[in-house]
Amino acid sequence: MSNANFTFDGKKYTGVSGESLASALLRNGVVHFTNSSYKDRPRGLMGLWVEEPNALVNIDSGPGEPMKASTTIELVDGLVVRSSQGVGDLPDTRDNSRYDKVNRHVDVLVVGAGTAGLTAAKKFAALGKDVIVMDDQPGPGGHARHLGTEISAELLAVLDLANVTYLPRTTVQGLYDQGYLVATERRTDHLDAKVHTEVSRIRTWHIRADHTVLATGAFQRHLVFANNDRPGIMLSHSAATYVTRGANPFKTAVVVTIDNQGYRDALRLHEAGVTVAAVIDIRDAASGPAIAAVNSAGIRVITGKTALDSAASDSGQVCCLTIAKADGTQSETIDADLVAISGGWTPIVHLATFIGIKPTWDPALAAFVVKRDDKLTSTAGMLAGDFGDDNEAAVFFGPQLTTEQAEVAFVDYQRDATVRDFNRAIGAGMRSIEHVKRYTSIGTAHDQGKTSGTTTMGLIGQALGKAPDEIGSLTFRPPYISIPFAALAGRDRGLLSDPIRTTPIHAWHEKAGAPMEDVGQWKRPWFFPKNSENMHAAVLRECAAVREDVGVMDASTLGKIDLQGKDVGEFLDLIYTNMFSTLKVGMSRYGLMCGVDGMVFDDGVTTRISENHWLMTTTTGGAAKVLDWLEEWLQTEWTDLEVFCTSVTEQISTVAIVGPKSRELMSRLAPDLDVSNEAFAFMENKYADVAGVPARIARISFSGELAYEINVPGSFGLHIWEKVMSQGADLNITPYGTESMHVLRAEKGFVIVGQETDGTQTPQDLDMDWIVSKKKEDFIGKRSFARVDTSREGRHQLVGILPDDGSFVIPEGAYLVAGSDEKTPPPVAHIGYVTSSYASAALGRSFALALVANGLARKGEKIAVPMAGRVVTGIITDSVFVDKENARRDG
Amino acid sequence: MTSMTRRRSKVLPEHPDFLWANNITPKKAYDVIIIGAGGHGLATAYYLAKNHGITNVAILEKSWLAGGNMGRNTTIIRSNYLWDESAGIYDHSLKLWENLEEEVGYEMYFSQRGVMTLAHSVSDVRSKQRNFYANYVNDVDSVWLTPTEIKEIAPIVNISEDIRYPVMGATYQARGGIAKHDWVAWGYAKAAADMGVDIIQGCEVTGFNIVDGKVQGVKTNMGDIAAGKVGMVAAGHSSVLANMAGFDVPLQSRPLQALVSELLEQVLDTVIMSGAVHVYVSQAHKGELVMGAGTDSYNSYAQRGGFHVIEHQLAAACELFPIFERAHMLRTWGGIVDISPDASPIIGLTPVENLFINSGWGTGGFKATPGSGWVMAATIANGEPDKLAAPYALDRFVSGHLIDEHGAAGVAH
Amino acid sequence: MLHIPCPYCGPRDETEFHYGAEAHIAYPENPQSLDDAQWAKFVFIKANPKGWLAERWVHSAGCRRWFNVWRNTITHEFGPSYKPFTQQPKSPV
């Protein structure tokens, strides 16, 4: 046993290394620990472990932690703590500890390494099962560990078996469906501070157990009497344990009990040198070995009485106890500086209640127990009502109190909630424990009713003349004890909090200094600034270069789905609004997809590679959703269609070269390819070696310019890009990003799903009636077009907007009103909103796309844009602004 | 900091000596029966009495009063949704909130501390700016905040460029905020009971008495009770009740989880929501952090969900609010929310005459408590949908006129 | 975290799957012949029972196949799972 120096509220102390902070303080004579949260009453240590309500601290040393029970802190040299008065601190410094997570499947998980848990572990280990034993204490033994009794070597040996894993300091926090458990293991707080940086501080275990044994034991509970909260009033089991280990600032004790446990604890106090003035037993008569031993030791026993009130010395510590019959009569006062209460055992039912198992009331034990033995879960030990011999108890929670006494008889120490509050709740009409909890706040503090739960049910029962189980059910919720946020965050921090997806060309974009746009999980270059220009200038330059020379864009992030089978064409006819089965081999076609509700949800170009081999592209963000969609129809509806889908988004890199000089550049990259318009038409696909790499080249254009999309196996993307840059140097080859891509397509009135659409637009709303097949009998979404609201007049339709001030870019999302409402203050009836809005190099002015009610019939009408502090007016136009005749796309 | 510094908890006001009577035996008949004593049901009964003088009303609650979603709630109040119809009902509700404590005579700790909704990408900014402008034309208060302005209001937000999805801006509704859910329910309950409404707990509706397509009353575990009109206001059990009455509603009941921390020093005095990073948080008067995120993905009446949902939102919280790293998760819970296809409620008539429905509020019902009760009372009293409720009719799914608030509903709220 | 019995792979953690709600809702033979109310039923109505539900899941992070399974929405207990277009097992009690 080595010493450990620690600081408590600024004062230095020494304790025994590894003992609890609470024990060390008691050892040093600190009985008045703190003051209560609301009423500022002196409070002291009550319990042994997580049930402790009063002696909470903020830890300042090491990683730091607010609001921990001092009973659960193992003393290490250099510990610095401050007593808490109910509110935790949140320092501004980062917690640099490492937190990790582990997943395990196991045959049997045993919760609790006490006698019952080890017995169960022994049984299952002998059957050859893979067993994990978790216990929240630093060592095995449970109760026995506290009692100082030896747990048999035979049982302890179980923990060394090859098929048994023992995890101490590991709290099972939650029990979930189908044998899933979550536990937190404290790995370093009890060790030298230097270890912290190399080992995870807390490890979260996710366990899937075929069978779980709950052997969680029990806490003691207190009794409710006047001034039952003074320092020196403790749970008897706790007091006896501290004192037995030498943490003994007490001289004289009174033990108040409802069961035989009180007698056992009286004996331990007596053997440790505390004068036990009396044992007060509410029962009129009781028998058992412990009672006999107490009598033999000459300790006074008073039956038929209980604690009624206490008084304090100047320090605030208890100095005497008034006892009386349950009705408050026949009182007498006994001097004591320790009042040890045995109010009954409360089995730890939490985990069972988390999955909806309701505890049952056992009046002989005065306890809620859980008896369970099924495939998934079984209970053992005190939880199951096995309290051993010698444990009869009285169902009793506290004596009758006067109004004055009720005001200082505490039910929940942490809330400073008293019998008076409780009585008010009952008087107000509260009958369910949930209502009493909410009215009084009993059970809602840091200890979550570990000490007050059963007592409250008992008191309600006493008030209404019912048994505790007639009141309702004790329900607890995970976690069993509080867990730091960072521990549950684990490694999902910083850049690891969501996967980052990049294309094979990404490093080039980064080196070029392109700011990135997050598109779902992808990083896409937003624009490529030159000479510290801002985005506005970069985009004007990039767009001008695309329409006058040649630009290059990384289109690799678009979703790509490989479709093979004899029925792909028929399938695509059902999935898209337009016809695909007639598409010739080698051709590409743009398609629109709707849900069964008729609303557009994705689009893309699909290519027929060969008779039964197609390649679909989707939006960047919609790829996974579309693949799921396709599979859902194929597997759950049209199973007779032979179609096989494979995601190939990452298997193919796509480099698009765009602009009037792209033909020249393409011929340099693939000298053997005939790039004339006659040989290689719009929407056609050709195969050629590009810079030595086999490529599929598609004449697809999202800007209206002549363009070639070069598709190569994924890892060749960067090679192609670099070749494009070097071969195009004298052509003013200009890389452009997502922003310019957005502008160029908007100038052509092309929609972007998710920008022009929000899930409430049909193809017709987008002025795309041309893409809705009139020939197909059915396709997904068709029926919905005919619904009353979907086919009505006045729906929002896609149009263009030209602001009167060509230098002003209307903010995207701005709402529009009729021109006549220019001066109307809000609330004002709107006619639509702007979906896309840019400064256009080609037009030399700003423009926008918008969805306007009945828009297609309103071209030429004036609109206004209500904005705080300025007047913006404009006019409704057609949605195509550049090259209305589509003449530019052939170059 | 002095070594003896201890922070004391805030004392909250006491509840009245008397709230409501227990063990009321239901009468044989009432003018109106409301099924469900949650926030919306209690508010409905209150407004039936207050606005329409209809007091011969019983609220039937199968469990304990306000023990459903109202009994454990993250309590965000705001009205900055996207569509005009939503501005109508949610802002009406917010205006009622602004006077509610005084009108009902009950301390509810209604605190207009603002609600901030963060945007984390270019497309996120775009859609939230649309929401901002929609609020502007509907005269619902909203401002757009830059990251610097966000930091001024809430210093604990991490606006650095280093996190996975940096904050790019936010909408902010200053009139939004929080209130204490139990107290709201109890305020309405006491006021309704004081006006003569019978609140009957432990009374479970087991069926409907319907004759010639018209409801005559309900069957319960306490016997049959006749009624001129019946309103179904039972979140989490709307489908069950509708099916009992012989019709379908397009709802799916899902778990919604939330959590609280222990009491902590006050570091956050506004409400912050993030859809992209998937978490919303406020800090209550006593000092606990109240947090939530999205629903679990499957149908459930178990009032619990999976732990992984909790873990994700705590990781999100640590990213956005590094100061929370040391805060402890103290308690998690789960409720049952009724999700509709357009994330908007279903209010008004049903195929059964004199049987009215109010449901489908999904993850955002608390804020609508006063407004929902108001329009439901008007609808029942007048036998036809209140104008603010009319767009939310059950038959909108037939016509296709959905009010899609998935975006504005964002994460859960 | 549910443990979902994929009939192809065996029981796996919930995070490997996407939910598909009520099973056996067939796409109508002839959608154009349905009136708006009948069509709305197909598009929007899915069973939401308090009790046993035959529902669909797809094992997205595993075999990527859809299947059906009985699950109790009150207790989360799973009954038998079965492949699409196979005989539906009786509902557990």
mmCIF file of N, CA and C in Angstrom, chain B residues 302-348:
data_model
loop_
_atom_site.group_PDB
_atom_site.id
_atom_site.type_symbol
_atom_site.label_atom_id
_atom_site.label_comp_id
_atom_site.label_asym_id
_atom_site.label_seq_id
_atom_site.Cartn_x
_atom_site.Cartn_y
_atom_site.Cartn_z
ATOM 1 N N ALA B 302 -41.945 0.872 -29.421
ATOM 2 C CA ALA B 302 -41.229 0.451 -28.219
ATOM 3 C C ALA B 302 -40.710 1.604 -27.372
ATOM 4 N N GLN B 303 -40.746 2.805 -27.891
ATOM 5 C CA GLN B 303 -40.198 3.972 -27.188
ATOM 6 C C GLN B 303 -38.724 3.802 -26.856
ATOM 7 N N ARG B 304 -37.997 3.180 -27.760
ATOM 8 C CA ARG B 304 -36.550 3.148 -27.626
ATOM 9 C C ARG B 304 -35.957 2.943 -29.018
ATOM 10 N N GLY B 305 -34.683 3.317 -29.147
ATOM 11 C CA GLY B 305 -34.037 3.152 -30.438
ATOM 12 C C GLY B 305 -32.639 2.591 -30.263
ATOM 13 N N GLY B 306 -31.853 2.641 -31.306
ATOM 14 C CA GLY B 306 -30.526 2.052 -31.286
ATOM 15 C C GLY B 306 -29.471 3.022 -30.761
ATOM 16 N N PHE B 307 -28.467 2.491 -30.118
ATOM 17 C CA PHE B 307 -27.443 3.326 -29.495
ATOM 18 C C PHE B 307 -26.577 4.029 -30.518
ATOM 19 N N HIS B 308 -26.442 3.468 -31.711
ATOM 20 C CA HIS B 308 -25.573 4.079 -32.719
ATOM 21 C C HIS B 308 -26.091 5.473 -33.110
ATOM 22 N N VAL B 309 -27.402 5.653 -33.054
ATOM 23 C CA VAL B 309 -27.975 6.972 -33.361
ATOM 24 C C VAL B 309 -27.476 7.997 -32.342
ATOM 25 N N ILE B 310 -27.409 7.573 -31.078
ATOM 26 C CA ILE B 310 -26.898 8.443 -30.014
ATOM 27 C C ILE B 310 -25.428 8.750 -30.245
ATOM 28 N N GLU B 311 -24.660 7.713 -30.563
ATOM 29 C CA GLU B 311 -23.216 7.920 -30.733
ATOM 30 C C GLU B 311 -22.928 8.907 -31.851
ATOM 31 N N HIS B 312 -23.659 8.800 -32.950
ATOM 32 C CA HIS B 312 -23.416 9.717 -34.071
ATOM 33 C C HIS B 312 -23.681 11.160 -33.680
ATOM 34 N N GLN B 313 -24.764 11.382 -32.933
ATOM 35 C CA GLN B 313 -25.064 12.777 -32.621
ATOM 36 C C GLN B 313 -24.094 13.337 -31.593
ATOM 37 N N LEU B 314 -23.534 12.473 -30.749
ATOM 38 C CA LEU B 314 -22.539 12.976 -29.801
ATOM 39 C C LEU B 314 -21.236 13.307 -30.512
ATOM 40 N N ALA B 315 -20.885 12.527 -31.529
ATOM 41 C CA ALA B 315 -19.705 12.856 -32.320
ATOM 42 C C ALA B 315 -19.936 14.184 -33.021
ATOM 43 N N ALA B 316 -21.130 14.368 -33.567
ATOM 44 C CA ALA B 316 -21.464 15.626 -34.227
ATOM 45 C C ALA B 316 -21.388 16.778 -33.234
ATOM 46 N N ALA B 317 -21.904 16.557 -32.036
ATOM 47 C CA ALA B 317 -21.896 17.615 -31.023
ATOM 48 C C ALA B 317 -20.469 18.005 -30.645
ATOM 49 N N CYS B 318 -19.595 17.033 -30.507
ATOM 50 C CA CYS B 318 -18.207 17.339 -30.140
ATOM 51 C C CYS B 318 -17.503 18.120 -31.239
ATOM 52 N N GLU B 319 -17.860 17.839 -32.490
ATOM 53 C CA GLU B 319 -17.255 18.578 -33.595
ATOM 54 C C GLU B 319 -17.697 20.028 -33.585
ATOM 55 N N LEU B 320 -19.000 20.226 -33.453
ATOM 56 C CA LEU B 320 -19.529 21.585 -33.521
ATOM 57 C C LEU B 320 -19.302 22.376 -32.247
ATOM 58 N N PHE B 321 -19.272 21.688 -31.115
ATOM 59 C CA PHE B 321 -19.156 22.353 -29.813
ATOM 60 C C PHE B 321 -18.091 21.645 -28.984
ATOM 61 N N PRO B 322 -16.821 21.896 -29.283
ATOM 62 C CA PRO B 322 -15.750 21.165 -28.594
ATOM 63 C C PRO B 322 -15.835 21.247 -27.076
ATOM 64 N N ILE B 323 -16.444 22.310 -26.570
ATOM 65 C CA ILE B 323 -16.533 22.456 -25.120
ATOM 66 C C ILE B 323 -17.377 21.343 -24.495
ATOM 67 N N PHE B 324 -18.175 20.659 -25.309
ATOM 68 C CA PHE B 324 -19.017 19.592 -24.760
ATOM 69 C C PHE B 324 -18.276 18.274 -24.602
ATOM 70 N N GLU B 325 -17.019 18.224 -24.991
ATOM 71 C CA GLU B 325 -16.294 16.943 -24.927
ATOM 72 C C GLU B 325 -16.380 16.306 -23.546
ATOM 73 N N ARG B 326 -16.303 17.153 -22.524
ATOM 74 C CA ARG B 326 -16.292 16.603 -21.166
ATOM 75 C C ARG B 326 -17.684 16.470 -20.563
ATOM 76 N N ALA B 327 -18.683 17.041 -21.206
ATOM 77 C CA ALA B 327 -20.037 16.903 -20.669
ATOM 78 C C ALA B 327 -20.393 15.426 -20.667
ATOM 79 N N HIS B 328 -21.269 15.030 -19.754
ATOM 80 C CA HIS B 328 -21.670 13.635 -19.675
ATOM 81 C C HIS B 328 -23.066 13.450 -20.235
ATOM 82 N N MET B 329 -23.232 12.380 -20.944
ATOM 83 C CA MET B 329 -24.582 11.967 -21.301
ATOM 84 C C MET B 329 -25.168 11.298 -20.065
ATOM 85 N N LEU B 330 -26.283 11.813 -19.591
ATOM 86 C CA LEU B 330 -26.853 11.330 -18.326
ATOM 87 C C LEU B 330 -28.034 10.390 -18.551
ATOM 88 N N ARG B 331 -28.844 10.718 -19.532
ATOM 89 C CA ARG B 331 -30.046 9.919 -19.741
ATOM 90 C C ARG B 331 -30.484 10.031 -21.199
ATOM 91 N N THR B 332 -30.855 8.901 -21.795
ATOM 92 C CA THR B 332 -31.429 8.909 -23.138
ATOM 93 C C THR B 332 -32.872 8.444 -23.033
ATOM 94 N N TRP B 333 -33.656 8.809 -23.966
ATOM 95 C CA TRP B 333 -35.023 8.282 -23.979
ATOM 96 C C TRP B 333 -35.499 8.199 -25.416
ATOM 97 N N GLY B 334 -36.632 7.592 -25.608
ATOM 98 C CA GLY B 334 -37.193 7.511 -26.947
ATOM 99 C C GLY B 334 -38.694 7.666 -26.900
ATOM 100 N N GLY B 335 -39.248 8.255 -27.947
ATOM 101 C CA GLY B 335 -40.695 8.386 -28.055
ATOM 102 C C GLY B 335 -41.141 7.751 -29.359
ATOM 103 N N ILE B 336 -42.433 7.867 -29.665
ATOM 104 C CA ILE B 336 -42.976 7.346 -30.918
ATOM 105 C C ILE B 336 -43.491 8.538 -31.713
ATOM 106 N N VAL B 337 -42.900 8.767 -32.874
ATOM 107 C CA VAL B 337 -43.379 9.887 -33.685
ATOM 108 C C VAL B 337 -44.052 9.358 -34.943
ATOM 109 N N ASP B 338 -45.120 10.029 -35.348
ATOM 110 C CA ASP B 338 -45.852 9.639 -36.556
ATOM 111 C C ASP B 338 -45.329 10.452 -37.729
ATOM 112 N N ILE B 339 -44.681 9.767 -38.654
ATOM 113 C CA ILE B 339 -44.071 10.430 -39.800
ATOM 114 C C ILE B 339 -45.025 10.380 -40.988
ATOM 115 N N SER B 340 -45.253 11.529 -41.620
ATOM 116 C CA SER B 340 -46.118 11.570 -42.800
ATOM 117 C C SER B 340 -45.250 11.706 -44.044
ATOM 118 N N PRO B 341 -45.794 11.436 -45.224
ATOM 119 C CA PRO B 341 -44.979 11.449 -46.441
ATOM 120 C C PRO B 341 -44.375 12.816 -46.768
ATOM 121 N N ASP B 342 -44.993 13.911 -46.286
ATOM 122 C CA ASP B 342 -44.443 15.222 -46.614
ATOM 123 C C ASP B 342 -43.956 15.976 -45.380
ATOM 124 N N ALA B 343 -43.749 15.251 -44.280
ATOM 125 C CA ALA B 343 -43.257 15.865 -43.030
ATOM 126 C C ALA B 343 -44.152 17.013 -42.581
ATOM 127 N N SER B 344 -45.430 16.934 -42.911
ATOM 128 C CA SER B 344 -46.410 17.921 -42.445
ATOM 129 C C SER B 344 -47.561 17.181 -41.781
ATOM 130 N N PRO B 345 -48.280 17.829 -40.862
ATOM 131 C CA PRO B 345 -49.315 17.130 -40.111
ATOM 132 C C PRO B 345 -50.554 16.808 -40.946
ATOM 133 N N ILE B 346 -51.428 15.988 -40.357
ATOM 134 C CA ILE B 346 -52.713 15.661 -40.961
ATOM 135 C C ILE B 346 -53.787 16.140 -39.999
ATOM 136 N N ILE B 347 -54.569 17.130 -40.413
ATOM 137 C CA ILE B 347 -55.549 17.739 -39.506
ATOM 138 C C ILE B 347 -56.884 17.849 -40.213
ATOM 139 N N GLY B 348 -57.955 17.478 -39.498
ATOM 140 C CA GLY B 348 -59.277 17.780 -40.033
ATOM 141 C C GLY B 348 -60.201 16.593 -40.101
#
